[in-house]
Amino acid sequence: MSHDPADLPPRTGSNLPEMSVGDLARALKRTVEDAYGYVRVRGEISQPKRHSSGHVYLRLKDETAVLEAVCWKGVAARLSVRPEEGMEVVCTGRLTTYPGRSQYQLVIETMELAGEGALLKMLEERKRRLAAEGLFAPERKKPLPFLPEVIGVVTSPTGAVIRDILHRLADRFPRHVLLWPVAVQGEGAADQVARAIAGFNAIAPAGPVPRPDLIIVARGGGSLEDLMPFNEEAVVRAAAASAIPLISAVGHETDTTLIDFASDRRAPTPTAAAEMAVPVRTELLAQVLDDGRRLHQCLSRAIDIRRNHVEGLGRGLGDPRALLEGCVQRLDDRAERLELSLRTGLERRHAAVQQLGIKLRHPREVIGLAAARADAAGRALRAGFDRALTVEQGRFHRVADRLSPLPLRRQIETGRDRLDALPPRLDHAHARRLDQAGQRLAALGQLLESYSYKGVLERGFVLVADAEGRPLTRAADTAPGQPVALRFADGTVGAVVDGAAPGASPAARIRAGKAKADQGSLF
């Protein structure tokens, strides 16, 4: 006989203990952590996100599943790989659960790239991104110093690289070397290299520690994973920001890292970096000696050429002594002619002044002539007056004869008496007028004497006149070599205008006069 389950009575109890949600979540957490306490998971990174707290959250996925992952702040700072979208990595850590979301997640402790292909893909993407920022631009490259005084080396202190660099520098040109010891592979190597580059740049130029003139970042050969610290973004940015010229010498000649693109010069090997840093001392000495020899030959040849040129010019010149003798003789001749010309000129000017003095009239003579003319005019006036009086008297008598009345005749006689009394008064007025005119003429004569230049000559002045006797009142009216007459108070002296500048010394004036005398006689 069968029974339908729906007909069975419901279960009202069970032997399983009841658990809360939290108890079950904690039990699951312990079970997962105990079973998967250490796992390695390979997958592709998806949606990486760095929280403000410093923790990194991301997802690992493949074709079939997705796994949540978290990397705590302390571990994220030590990761050798920076999580990026699409990067295939192998993560090592422990599996746990997050009860708040009922999900399980991987707590990452280490992260590495999954295979060389993924690593190269990541490097190519990083290279493209840094190049877009201009960190690899050629115009950012700085020239290397020709001979640096101090060279800073960033490398491992125990490897063969530092010994190779020091040995090569000692062979070529010994220089002062500062070593900044760093780890060149493994965790923390990239941070140490970046700090070393920044540390060299932070040294004060005049401090107790000498500041390097050149930095060499070097490492020996190795696999791609070993060279990864020199591909890190922090190292590349430190190399690009270095104010000191930097040479990268990482790996062998075939190895290429991102620091090679950011450095100012890439060396295939550390030994080649030392060769780039300094020249060969023996070659410089040889070049200096050769340049000195060539300079000496060039100077000798130039001196010989100029000596021959001067000797040729000297042969074309005359004897200076003979030239001077002719000049001295000509100077003596001109001096003698000048002396004779001065004496003759003075005599001529003296004679001319005397002739001019003869032609001049003394003011007393001029006054006498004026007085004679005045007397003649007075006599003519008297004669004219007498004639006019006689004519008027005749006319008066004729009128009186026609008029016979006695009163009129008496008036006429009275008028005649008055006319007879007029001549003495006219004579007195004429004499007074002549006396006044004479006094005025004497005053004008005295004024003329005061205006005469002879009074000025008596005070020590000289009147300068040209050959025709015209006074010269301005220096601009004269010319060098022009004969002039110097009129003093007691006589006249001849002179010649020299060619010296105003204010020149007497010797300069004499030389100028002699030079003008070379052209011939002055007068």
Short mmCIF file of C-alpha atoms in Angstrom, two decimals:
data_model
loop_
_atom_site.label_atom_id
_atom_site.label_comp_id
_atom_site.label_asym_id
_atom_site.label_seq_id
_atom_site.Cartn_x
_atom_site.Cartn_y
_atom_site.Cartn_z
CA MET A 1 0.00 0.00 0.00
CA SER A 2 1.57 3.22 -1.10
CA HIS A 3 1.22 6.64 0.49
CA ASP A 4 1.28 10.06 -1.16
CA PRO A 5 3.89 12.37 0.41
CA ALA A 6 1.30 15.06 0.57
CA ASP A 7 -0.65 12.84 2.85
CA LEU A 8 2.27 12.51 5.32
CA PRO A 9 2.14 14.71 8.39
CA PRO A 10 4.58 17.69 8.41
CA ARG A 11 7.90 17.50 10.22
CA THR A 12 7.89 19.51 13.36
CA GLY A 13 11.51 18.97 14.52
CA SER A 14 15.12 17.95 13.46
CA ASN A 15 18.30 16.69 15.02
CA LEU A 16 20.43 19.53 13.34
CA PRO A 17 21.20 22.45 15.59
CA GLU A 18 19.98 25.86 14.58
CA MET A 19 22.63 28.44 13.47
CA SER A 20 22.41 32.15 13.01
CA VAL A 21 23.45 33.81 9.79
CA GLY A 22 26.57 35.19 11.44
CA ASP A 23 27.52 31.80 12.86
CA LEU A 24 27.12 30.21 9.47
CA ALA A 25 29.16 33.00 7.80
CA ARG A 26 31.95 32.60 10.35
CA ALA A 27 31.91 28.81 9.94
CA LEU A 28 32.16 29.18 6.18
CA LYS A 29 35.03 31.70 6.61
CA ARG A 30 36.98 29.26 8.79
CA THR A 31 36.33 26.39 6.41
CA VAL A 32 37.47 28.38 3.33
CA GLU A 33 40.53 29.79 5.04
CA ASP A 34 41.56 26.39 6.40
CA ALA A 35 41.10 24.69 3.02
CA TYR A 36 42.66 27.52 0.91
CA GLY A 37 45.14 29.15 3.23
CA TYR A 38 47.80 29.49 0.47
CA VAL A 39 46.88 29.50 -3.24
CA ARG A 40 48.33 30.74 -6.55
CA VAL A 41 45.73 32.02 -8.98
CA ARG A 42 46.31 33.02 -12.60
CA GLY A 43 43.92 35.39 -14.29
CA GLU A 44 43.32 38.67 -16.06
CA ILE A 45 42.95 41.83 -14.00
CA SER A 46 39.64 43.60 -14.37
CA GLN A 47 38.40 46.87 -12.86
CA PRO A 48 41.43 47.67 -10.67
CA LYS A 49 40.68 50.45 -8.18
CA ARG A 50 42.89 52.07 -5.53
CA HIS A 51 40.89 53.29 -2.55
CA SER A 52 41.69 56.53 -0.73
CA SER A 53 42.81 54.38 2.21
CA GLY A 54 45.57 52.88 0.04
CA HIS A 55 43.98 49.44 -0.43
CA VAL A 56 43.63 48.05 -3.96
CA TYR A 57 40.47 46.24 -5.07
CA LEU A 58 40.30 44.29 -8.34
CA ARG A 59 38.87 41.19 -10.05
CA LEU A 60 40.65 38.18 -11.50
CA LYS A 61 38.79 36.55 -14.38
CA ASP A 62 39.16 33.97 -17.10
CA GLU A 63 36.74 32.52 -19.64
CA THR A 64 34.52 30.85 -17.05
CA ALA A 65 34.64 32.67 -13.70
CA VAL A 66 35.36 35.87 -11.82
CA LEU A 67 37.19 36.11 -8.48
CA GLU A 68 37.09 39.18 -6.26
CA ALA A 69 40.53 40.17 -4.85
CA VAL A 70 41.89 42.73 -2.43
CA CYS A 71 45.46 43.89 -1.73
CA TRP A 72 45.96 45.71 1.56
CA LYS A 73 47.83 49.01 1.72
CA GLY A 74 51.10 47.66 3.15
CA VAL A 75 51.31 44.87 0.56
CA ALA A 76 50.25 47.14 -2.35
CA ALA A 77 53.23 49.42 -1.70
CA ARG A 78 55.62 46.47 -2.06
CA LEU A 79 54.17 44.96 -5.24
CA SER A 80 56.66 44.64 -8.09
CA VAL A 81 53.85 44.96 -10.64
CA ARG A 82 51.42 47.81 -10.81
CA PRO A 83 47.89 46.40 -11.38
CA GLU A 84 46.51 47.54 -14.72
CA GLU A 85 43.39 46.69 -16.72
CA GLY A 86 43.78 43.58 -18.92
CA MET A 87 47.09 42.50 -17.41
CA GLU A 88 47.51 38.74 -16.98
CA VAL A 89 49.11 38.00 -13.62
CA VAL A 90 49.74 35.20 -11.14
CA CYS A 91 48.65 36.19 -7.62
CA THR A 92 49.66 34.41 -4.44
CA GLY A 93 47.61 34.74 -1.26
CA ARG A 94 44.86 33.20 0.82
CA LEU A 95 41.16 32.76 0.14
CA THR A 96 38.66 34.18 2.56
CA THR A 97 35.08 35.37 2.67
CA TYR A 98 33.40 38.73 3.19
CA PRO A 99 30.27 38.05 5.22
CA GLY A 100 28.90 41.54 4.60
CA ARG A 101 28.27 40.63 0.95
CA SER A 102 28.19 36.83 1.14
CA GLN A 103 31.16 36.57 -1.26
CA TYR A 104 34.55 35.00 -1.22
CA GLN A 105 37.71 36.88 -2.23
CA LEU A 106 41.43 36.47 -2.59
CA VAL A 107 43.70 38.43 -0.27
CA ILE A 108 46.78 39.08 -2.46
CA GLU A 109 50.23 38.90 -0.90
CA THR A 110 52.39 38.85 -4.07
CA MET A 111 51.71 39.53 -7.74
CA GLU A 112 53.78 38.75 -10.80
CA LEU A 113 53.18 38.77 -14.51
CA ALA A 114 52.00 35.57 -16.08
CA GLY A 115 54.67 34.82 -18.70
CA GLU A 116 57.03 36.91 -20.77
CA GLY A 117 54.37 37.85 -23.32
CA ALA A 118 52.21 39.54 -20.72
CA LEU A 119 55.26 41.29 -19.32
CA LEU A 120 56.23 42.64 -22.72
CA LYS A 121 52.67 43.75 -23.34
CA MET A 122 52.67 45.63 -20.04
CA LEU A 123 56.02 47.25 -20.82
CA GLU A 124 54.87 48.30 -24.26
CA GLU A 125 51.73 49.87 -22.83
CA ARG A 126 53.77 51.67 -20.15
CA LYS A 127 56.28 52.88 -22.71
CA ARG A 128 53.50 54.27 -24.90
CA ARG A 129 51.90 56.07 -21.96
CA LEU A 130 55.15 57.63 -20.72
CA ALA A 131 56.15 58.65 -24.23
CA ALA A 132 52.81 60.43 -24.60
CA GLU A 133 53.76 62.51 -21.55
CA GLY A 134 56.97 63.63 -23.30
CA LEU A 135 59.41 61.88 -20.96
CA PHE A 136 61.29 60.36 -23.90
CA ALA A 137 61.37 63.53 -26.08
CA PRO A 138 64.80 64.21 -27.68
CA GLU A 139 64.69 67.90 -26.73
CA ARG A 140 64.76 66.89 -23.05
CA LYS A 141 68.16 65.23 -23.47
CA LYS A 142 71.06 67.09 -21.85
CA PRO A 143 74.62 67.02 -23.25
CA LEU A 144 77.20 65.11 -21.26
CA PRO A 145 80.07 67.12 -19.73
CA PHE A 146 83.38 66.74 -21.57
CA LEU A 147 85.40 66.00 -18.42
CA PRO A 148 83.29 65.67 -15.24
CA GLU A 149 85.06 66.26 -11.93
CA VAL A 150 82.75 63.97 -9.92
CA ILE A 151 80.81 60.96 -11.25
CA GLY A 152 77.90 59.47 -9.28
CA VAL A 153 77.26 55.73 -9.76
CA VAL A 154 73.97 54.06 -8.80
CA THR A 155 74.49 50.29 -8.62
CA SER A 156 75.07 47.37 -6.26
CA PRO A 157 78.22 47.79 -4.14
CA THR A 158 79.02 44.05 -4.23
CA GLY A 159 78.65 43.30 -7.93
CA ALA A 160 81.23 43.31 -10.69
CA VAL A 161 79.66 46.36 -12.29
CA ILE A 162 81.21 48.94 -9.94
CA ARG A 163 84.64 47.29 -10.28
CA ASP A 164 84.41 47.38 -14.08
CA ILE A 165 83.45 51.06 -14.03
CA LEU A 166 86.24 52.04 -11.62
CA HIS A 167 88.81 50.03 -13.57
CA ARG A 168 87.79 51.60 -16.87
CA LEU A 169 87.83 55.12 -15.41
CA ALA A 170 91.31 54.54 -13.97
CA ASP A 171 92.57 53.41 -17.40
CA ARG A 172 91.09 56.34 -19.32
CA PHE A 173 91.02 59.35 -16.99
CA PRO A 174 90.86 58.91 -13.18
CA ARG A 175 87.97 60.85 -11.66
CA HIS A 176 86.37 61.18 -8.23
CA VAL A 177 83.51 58.61 -7.96
CA LEU A 178 80.58 58.68 -5.53
CA LEU A 179 78.76 55.32 -5.11
CA TRP A 180 75.12 55.21 -4.01
CA PRO A 181 74.55 51.56 -3.09
CA VAL A 182 71.16 50.11 -4.12
CA ALA A 183 69.56 46.77 -4.77
CA VAL A 184 69.35 46.15 -8.51
CA GLN A 185 66.66 43.45 -8.46
CA GLY A 186 63.88 42.17 -6.28
CA GLU A 187 61.31 43.98 -4.20
CA GLY A 188 62.12 47.57 -3.31
CA ALA A 189 64.89 47.86 -5.93
CA ALA A 190 62.96 50.36 -8.05
CA ASP A 191 62.31 52.66 -5.08
CA GLN A 192 65.98 52.57 -4.06
CA VAL A 193 67.16 53.47 -7.57
CA ALA A 194 64.64 56.34 -7.83
CA ARG A 195 65.69 57.68 -4.42
CA ALA A 196 69.37 57.43 -5.38
CA ILE A 197 68.86 59.52 -8.53
CA ALA A 198 66.86 62.11 -6.61
CA GLY A 199 69.45 62.07 -3.80
CA PHE A 200 72.33 62.91 -6.13
CA ASN A 201 70.31 65.83 -7.56
CA ALA A 202 69.54 67.08 -4.04
CA ILE A 203 73.23 67.53 -3.11
CA ALA A 204 74.12 71.21 -2.78
CA PRO A 205 76.80 72.38 -5.26
CA ALA A 206 79.00 73.93 -2.55
CA GLY A 207 78.25 71.49 0.26
CA PRO A 208 80.62 69.17 2.16
CA VAL A 209 79.76 66.33 -0.25
CA PRO A 210 80.68 67.16 -3.86
CA ARG A 211 77.75 67.26 -6.27
CA PRO A 212 78.19 64.87 -9.23
CA ASP A 213 78.58 66.32 -12.71
CA LEU A 214 77.38 63.04 -14.24
CA ILE A 215 75.28 60.07 -13.01
CA ILE A 216 75.67 56.46 -14.21
CA VAL A 217 72.85 53.99 -13.43
CA ALA A 218 74.33 50.55 -14.05
CA ARG A 219 73.47 46.86 -13.68
CA GLY A 220 74.79 43.66 -15.16
CA GLY A 221 72.88 41.35 -17.48
CA GLY A 222 69.90 39.22 -16.48
CA SER A 223 66.46 38.00 -17.48
CA LEU A 224 63.55 40.27 -18.23
CA GLU A 225 62.20 39.73 -14.74
CA ASP A 226 65.57 40.65 -13.19
CA LEU A 227 65.65 43.94 -15.10
CA MET A 228 62.07 44.87 -14.16
CA PRO A 229 63.08 47.48 -11.49
CA PHE A 230 64.53 49.63 -14.28
CA ASN A 231 61.19 49.44 -16.13
CA GLU A 232 59.24 50.80 -13.21
CA GLU A 233 57.51 54.14 -13.66
CA ALA A 234 59.15 55.66 -10.56
CA VAL A 235 62.65 54.98 -11.94
CA VAL A 236 61.77 56.31 -15.37
CA ARG A 237 60.32 59.53 -13.96
CA ALA A 238 63.31 60.04 -11.67
CA ALA A 239 65.69 59.67 -14.62
CA ALA A 240 63.66 62.10 -16.75
CA ALA A 241 63.52 64.67 -13.91
CA SER A 242 67.25 64.54 -13.17
CA ALA A 243 68.96 67.92 -13.61
CA ILE A 244 72.33 66.13 -13.78
CA PRO A 245 73.12 64.38 -17.09
CA LEU A 246 72.45 60.64 -16.71
CA ILE A 247 73.82 57.58 -18.51
CA SER A 248 71.86 54.32 -18.30
CA ALA A 249 73.92 51.11 -18.53
CA VAL A 250 71.48 48.29 -17.64
CA GLY A 251 72.07 44.76 -18.84
CA HIS A 252 73.95 43.67 -21.92
CA GLU A 253 73.94 45.30 -25.33
CA THR A 254 70.75 43.50 -26.41
CA ASP A 255 68.82 44.37 -23.26
CA THR A 256 66.53 47.41 -23.36
CA THR A 257 64.70 48.94 -20.42
CA LEU A 258 62.47 51.98 -20.11
CA ILE A 259 65.16 53.94 -18.26
CA ASP A 260 67.21 53.83 -21.48
CA PHE A 261 64.59 55.99 -23.20
CA ALA A 262 64.42 58.54 -20.36
CA SER A 263 68.18 58.85 -19.80
CA ASP A 264 70.34 61.39 -21.61
CA ARG A 265 72.59 58.67 -23.09
CA ARG A 266 72.27 54.88 -23.26
CA ALA A 267 75.36 52.71 -22.91
CA PRO A 268 75.29 49.07 -24.05
CA THR A 269 77.33 47.95 -21.02
CA PRO A 270 78.60 49.52 -17.77
CA THR A 271 82.12 49.52 -19.22
CA ALA A 272 80.88 51.46 -22.24
CA ALA A 273 79.22 53.94 -19.85
CA ALA A 274 82.62 54.63 -18.24
CA GLU A 275 84.09 55.19 -21.71
CA MET A 276 81.32 57.67 -22.53
CA ALA A 277 81.84 59.50 -19.24
CA VAL A 278 85.50 60.51 -19.69
CA PRO A 279 87.93 60.84 -22.61
CA VAL A 280 91.28 59.09 -22.84
CA ARG A 281 93.87 61.12 -20.96
CA THR A 282 96.80 60.06 -23.13
CA GLU A 283 94.90 61.00 -26.28
CA LEU A 284 94.13 64.44 -24.81
CA LEU A 285 97.79 64.94 -23.92
CA ALA A 286 98.83 63.95 -27.42
CA GLN A 287 96.25 66.29 -28.92
CA VAL A 288 97.40 69.17 -26.69
CA LEU A 289 101.02 68.60 -27.68
CA ASP A 290 100.07 68.43 -31.36
CA ASP A 291 97.95 71.59 -31.09
CA GLY A 292 100.81 73.39 -29.31
CA ARG A 293 103.27 72.36 -32.03
CA ARG A 294 100.90 73.51 -34.77
CA LEU A 295 100.25 76.78 -32.94
CA HIS A 296 103.99 77.41 -32.61
CA GLN A 297 104.51 76.74 -36.32
CA CYS A 298 101.60 79.00 -37.23
CA LEU A 299 102.93 81.84 -35.07
CA SER A 300 106.44 81.46 -36.48
CA ARG A 301 105.14 81.51 -40.03
CA ALA A 302 102.97 84.58 -39.31
CA ILE A 303 105.93 86.41 -37.74
CA ASP A 304 108.15 85.59 -40.74
CA ILE A 305 105.50 86.88 -43.15
CA ARG A 306 105.09 90.12 -41.26
CA ARG A 307 108.88 90.56 -40.90
CA ASN A 308 109.33 90.22 -44.65
CA HIS A 309 106.48 92.67 -45.21
CA VAL A 310 108.03 95.25 -42.84
CA GLU A 311 111.46 94.82 -44.43
CA GLY A 312 109.96 95.36 -47.88
CA LEU A 313 108.23 98.51 -46.71
CA GLY A 314 111.47 99.69 -45.12
CA ARG A 315 113.36 99.31 -48.39
CA GLY A 316 110.75 101.51 -50.11
CA LEU A 317 111.21 104.33 -47.58
CA GLY A 318 113.89 107.00 -47.85
CA ASP A 319 116.60 107.79 -45.33
CA PRO A 320 114.83 109.55 -42.43
CA ARG A 321 117.98 111.54 -41.59
CA ALA A 322 118.24 112.92 -45.12
CA LEU A 323 114.54 113.78 -45.09
CA LEU A 324 114.95 115.63 -41.81
CA GLU A 325 118.02 117.54 -43.02
CA GLY A 326 116.08 118.91 -45.98
CA CYS A 327 113.21 119.91 -43.71
CA VAL A 328 115.59 121.66 -41.29
CA GLN A 329 117.21 123.62 -44.12
CA ARG A 330 113.85 124.63 -45.52
CA LEU A 331 112.74 125.71 -42.04
CA ASP A 332 115.82 127.93 -41.61
CA ASP A 333 115.21 129.51 -44.99
CA ARG A 334 111.58 130.20 -44.20
CA ALA A 335 112.52 131.68 -40.81
CA GLU A 336 114.99 134.10 -42.44
CA ARG A 337 112.47 135.11 -45.10
CA LEU A 338 109.83 135.58 -42.41
CA GLU A 339 112.10 137.92 -40.44
CA LEU A 340 112.85 140.01 -43.53
CA SER A 341 109.19 140.07 -44.52
CA LEU A 342 108.16 141.27 -41.06
CA ARG A 343 110.71 144.11 -41.10
CA THR A 344 109.78 145.21 -44.62
CA GLY A 345 106.08 144.99 -43.86
CA LEU A 346 106.44 147.11 -40.75
CA GLU A 347 108.28 149.77 -42.70
CA ARG A 348 105.65 149.81 -45.41
CA ARG A 349 102.84 150.06 -42.92
CA HIS A 350 104.62 152.86 -41.05
CA ALA A 351 104.97 154.87 -44.23
CA ALA A 352 101.33 154.30 -45.14
CA VAL A 353 100.21 155.44 -41.68
CA GLN A 354 102.30 158.58 -41.96
CA GLN A 355 100.77 159.41 -45.33
CA LEU A 356 97.30 158.88 -43.90
CA GLY A 357 98.19 161.08 -40.93
CA ILE A 358 99.23 163.91 -43.28
CA LYS A 359 95.83 163.79 -44.97
CA LEU A 360 93.98 164.09 -41.66
CA ARG A 361 92.94 167.64 -40.48
CA HIS A 362 93.19 168.75 -36.90
CA PRO A 363 89.89 169.75 -35.23
CA ARG A 364 91.26 173.31 -34.63
CA GLU A 365 91.83 173.68 -38.37
CA VAL A 366 88.30 172.46 -39.00
CA ILE A 367 86.97 174.95 -36.46
CA GLY A 368 89.00 177.79 -38.02
CA LEU A 369 87.60 177.02 -41.46
CA ALA A 370 84.09 176.97 -40.02
CA ALA A 371 84.72 180.34 -38.29
CA ALA A 372 85.98 181.84 -41.57
CA ARG A 373 82.91 180.62 -43.36
CA ALA A 374 80.77 182.12 -40.60
CA ASP A 375 82.52 185.50 -40.92
CA ALA A 376 82.06 185.49 -44.67
CA ALA A 377 78.39 184.64 -44.22
CA GLY A 378 78.06 187.51 -41.68
CA ARG A 379 79.67 190.01 -44.03
CA ALA A 380 77.41 188.88 -46.86
CA LEU A 381 74.41 189.22 -44.57
CA ARG A 382 75.49 192.75 -43.56
CA ALA A 383 75.92 193.80 -47.16
CA GLY A 384 72.56 192.36 -48.11
CA PHE A 385 70.93 194.12 -45.16
CA ASP A 386 72.47 197.45 -46.15
CA ARG A 387 71.24 197.06 -49.68
CA ALA A 388 67.78 196.13 -48.55
CA LEU A 389 67.75 199.12 -46.15
CA THR A 390 68.85 201.51 -48.86
CA VAL A 391 66.13 200.23 -51.17
CA GLU A 392 63.49 200.62 -48.50
CA GLN A 393 64.70 204.14 -47.60
CA GLY A 394 64.44 205.17 -51.22
CA ARG A 395 60.95 203.81 -51.44
CA PHE A 396 60.12 205.61 -48.20
CA HIS A 397 61.42 208.95 -49.44
CA ARG A 398 59.50 208.63 -52.64
CA VAL A 399 56.32 208.02 -50.75
CA ALA A 400 57.07 210.90 -48.38
CA ASP A 401 57.58 213.31 -51.28
CA ARG A 402 54.15 212.50 -52.54
CA LEU A 403 52.60 213.04 -49.13
CA SER A 404 53.06 216.69 -48.03
CA PRO A 405 51.08 216.90 -44.71
CA LEU A 406 53.33 217.81 -41.83
CA PRO A 407 52.13 215.18 -39.36
CA LEU A 408 52.94 212.49 -41.85
CA ARG A 409 56.37 213.99 -42.49
CA ARG A 410 56.97 214.14 -38.79
CA GLN A 411 56.06 210.47 -38.51
CA ILE A 412 58.39 209.70 -41.36
CA GLU A 413 61.21 211.55 -39.70
CA THR A 414 60.51 209.71 -36.47
CA GLY A 415 60.60 206.41 -38.38
CA ARG A 416 63.83 207.49 -40.01
CA ASP A 417 65.35 208.13 -36.64
CA ARG A 418 64.30 204.70 -35.55
CA LEU A 419 65.79 203.12 -38.68
CA ASP A 420 69.00 204.97 -38.06
CA ALA A 421 69.10 203.42 -34.60
CA LEU A 422 68.65 199.86 -36.03
CA PRO A 423 72.20 199.18 -37.38
CA PRO A 424 73.95 199.24 -33.98
CA ARG A 425 71.36 196.78 -32.60
CA LEU A 426 71.75 194.50 -35.62
CA ASP A 427 75.51 194.52 -35.19
CA HIS A 428 75.14 193.60 -31.53
CA ALA A 429 72.68 190.72 -32.36
CA HIS A 430 74.93 189.46 -35.14
CA ALA A 431 77.95 189.45 -32.82
CA ARG A 432 75.97 187.63 -30.15
CA ARG A 433 74.83 184.99 -32.68
CA LEU A 434 78.38 184.51 -33.90
CA ASP A 435 79.60 184.10 -30.32
CA GLN A 436 76.91 181.50 -29.61
CA ALA A 437 77.74 179.61 -32.80
CA GLY A 438 81.45 179.67 -31.89
CA GLN A 439 80.73 178.32 -28.41
CA ARG A 440 78.57 175.56 -29.87
CA LEU A 441 81.25 174.72 -32.44
CA ALA A 442 83.89 174.54 -29.67
CA ALA A 443 81.66 172.20 -27.66
CA LEU A 444 81.15 169.99 -30.69
CA GLY A 445 84.92 169.99 -31.28
CA GLN A 446 85.52 168.85 -27.70
CA LEU A 447 82.85 166.13 -28.12
CA LEU A 448 84.52 165.05 -31.35
CA GLU A 449 87.86 164.87 -29.55
CA SER A 450 86.29 162.69 -26.84
CA TYR A 451 84.84 160.38 -29.50
CA SER A 452 88.12 160.11 -31.35
CA TYR A 453 89.83 156.70 -31.28
CA LYS A 454 93.11 158.37 -30.43
CA GLY A 455 92.02 158.75 -26.84
CA VAL A 456 91.32 155.01 -26.76
CA LEU A 457 94.78 154.32 -28.20
CA GLU A 458 96.30 156.43 -25.38
CA ARG A 459 94.75 153.96 -22.89
CA GLY A 460 96.66 150.98 -24.35
CA PHE A 461 94.35 149.75 -27.11
CA VAL A 462 95.36 149.06 -30.72
CA LEU A 463 93.45 149.71 -33.96
CA VAL A 464 93.77 146.84 -36.48
CA ALA A 465 93.34 147.73 -40.18
CA ASP A 466 93.82 145.82 -43.43
CA ALA A 467 96.18 146.72 -46.26
CA GLU A 468 93.67 149.31 -47.63
CA GLY A 469 93.28 150.98 -44.22
CA ARG A 470 89.82 149.57 -43.44
CA PRO A 471 89.40 148.75 -39.73
CA LEU A 472 89.07 145.04 -38.83
CA THR A 473 86.66 144.53 -35.92
CA ARG A 474 86.08 140.71 -36.06
CA ALA A 475 88.40 137.69 -36.14
CA ALA A 476 86.22 136.16 -38.84
CA ASP A 477 87.24 139.03 -41.21
CA THR A 478 90.89 137.89 -41.10
CA ALA A 479 92.70 135.03 -42.80
CA PRO A 480 95.99 133.26 -42.00
CA GLY A 481 98.87 135.09 -43.69
CA GLN A 482 96.90 138.37 -44.17
CA PRO A 483 99.02 141.54 -43.61
CA VAL A 484 97.50 143.98 -41.10
CA ALA A 485 98.47 147.36 -39.59
CA LEU A 486 98.54 147.82 -35.81
CA ARG A 487 98.00 151.53 -35.01
CA PHE A 488 99.25 152.58 -31.54
CA ALA A 489 99.01 156.01 -29.92
CA ASP A 490 102.54 156.95 -31.02
CA GLY A 491 102.74 155.21 -34.39
CA THR A 492 101.81 152.27 -36.63
CA VAL A 493 103.36 148.75 -36.76
CA GLY A 494 102.85 146.12 -39.47
CA ALA A 495 101.90 142.51 -38.63
CA VAL A 496 100.72 139.26 -40.24
CA VAL A 497 97.78 137.10 -39.11
CA ASP A 498 99.08 133.62 -38.21
CA GLY A 499 97.22 130.28 -38.69
CA ALA A 500 97.23 129.14 -35.05
CA ALA A 501 93.95 128.48 -33.27
CA PRO A 502 92.69 131.11 -30.78
CA GLY A 503 94.36 130.60 -27.43
CA ALA A 504 97.38 128.78 -28.91
CA SER A 505 100.82 129.18 -27.36
CA PRO A 506 103.36 131.67 -28.80
CA ALA A 507 105.47 128.77 -30.07
CA ALA A 508 102.47 127.41 -31.97
CA ARG A 509 101.82 130.87 -33.44
CA ILE A 510 105.46 131.17 -34.57
CA ARG A 511 105.30 127.72 -36.21
CA ALA A 512 102.06 128.68 -37.95
CA GLY A 513 103.67 131.91 -39.19
CA LYS A 514 106.66 130.02 -40.49
CA ALA A 515 104.42 127.57 -42.30
CA LYS A 516 102.66 130.46 -44.03
CA ALA A 517 105.97 132.09 -44.81
CA ASP A 518 106.94 128.98 -46.80
CA GLN A 519 104.52 130.11 -49.49
CA GLY A 520 106.46 133.36 -50.21
CA SER A 521 106.84 136.95 -49.02
CA LEU A 522 104.09 138.36 -46.84
CA PHE A 523 104.07 141.81 -48.48
#
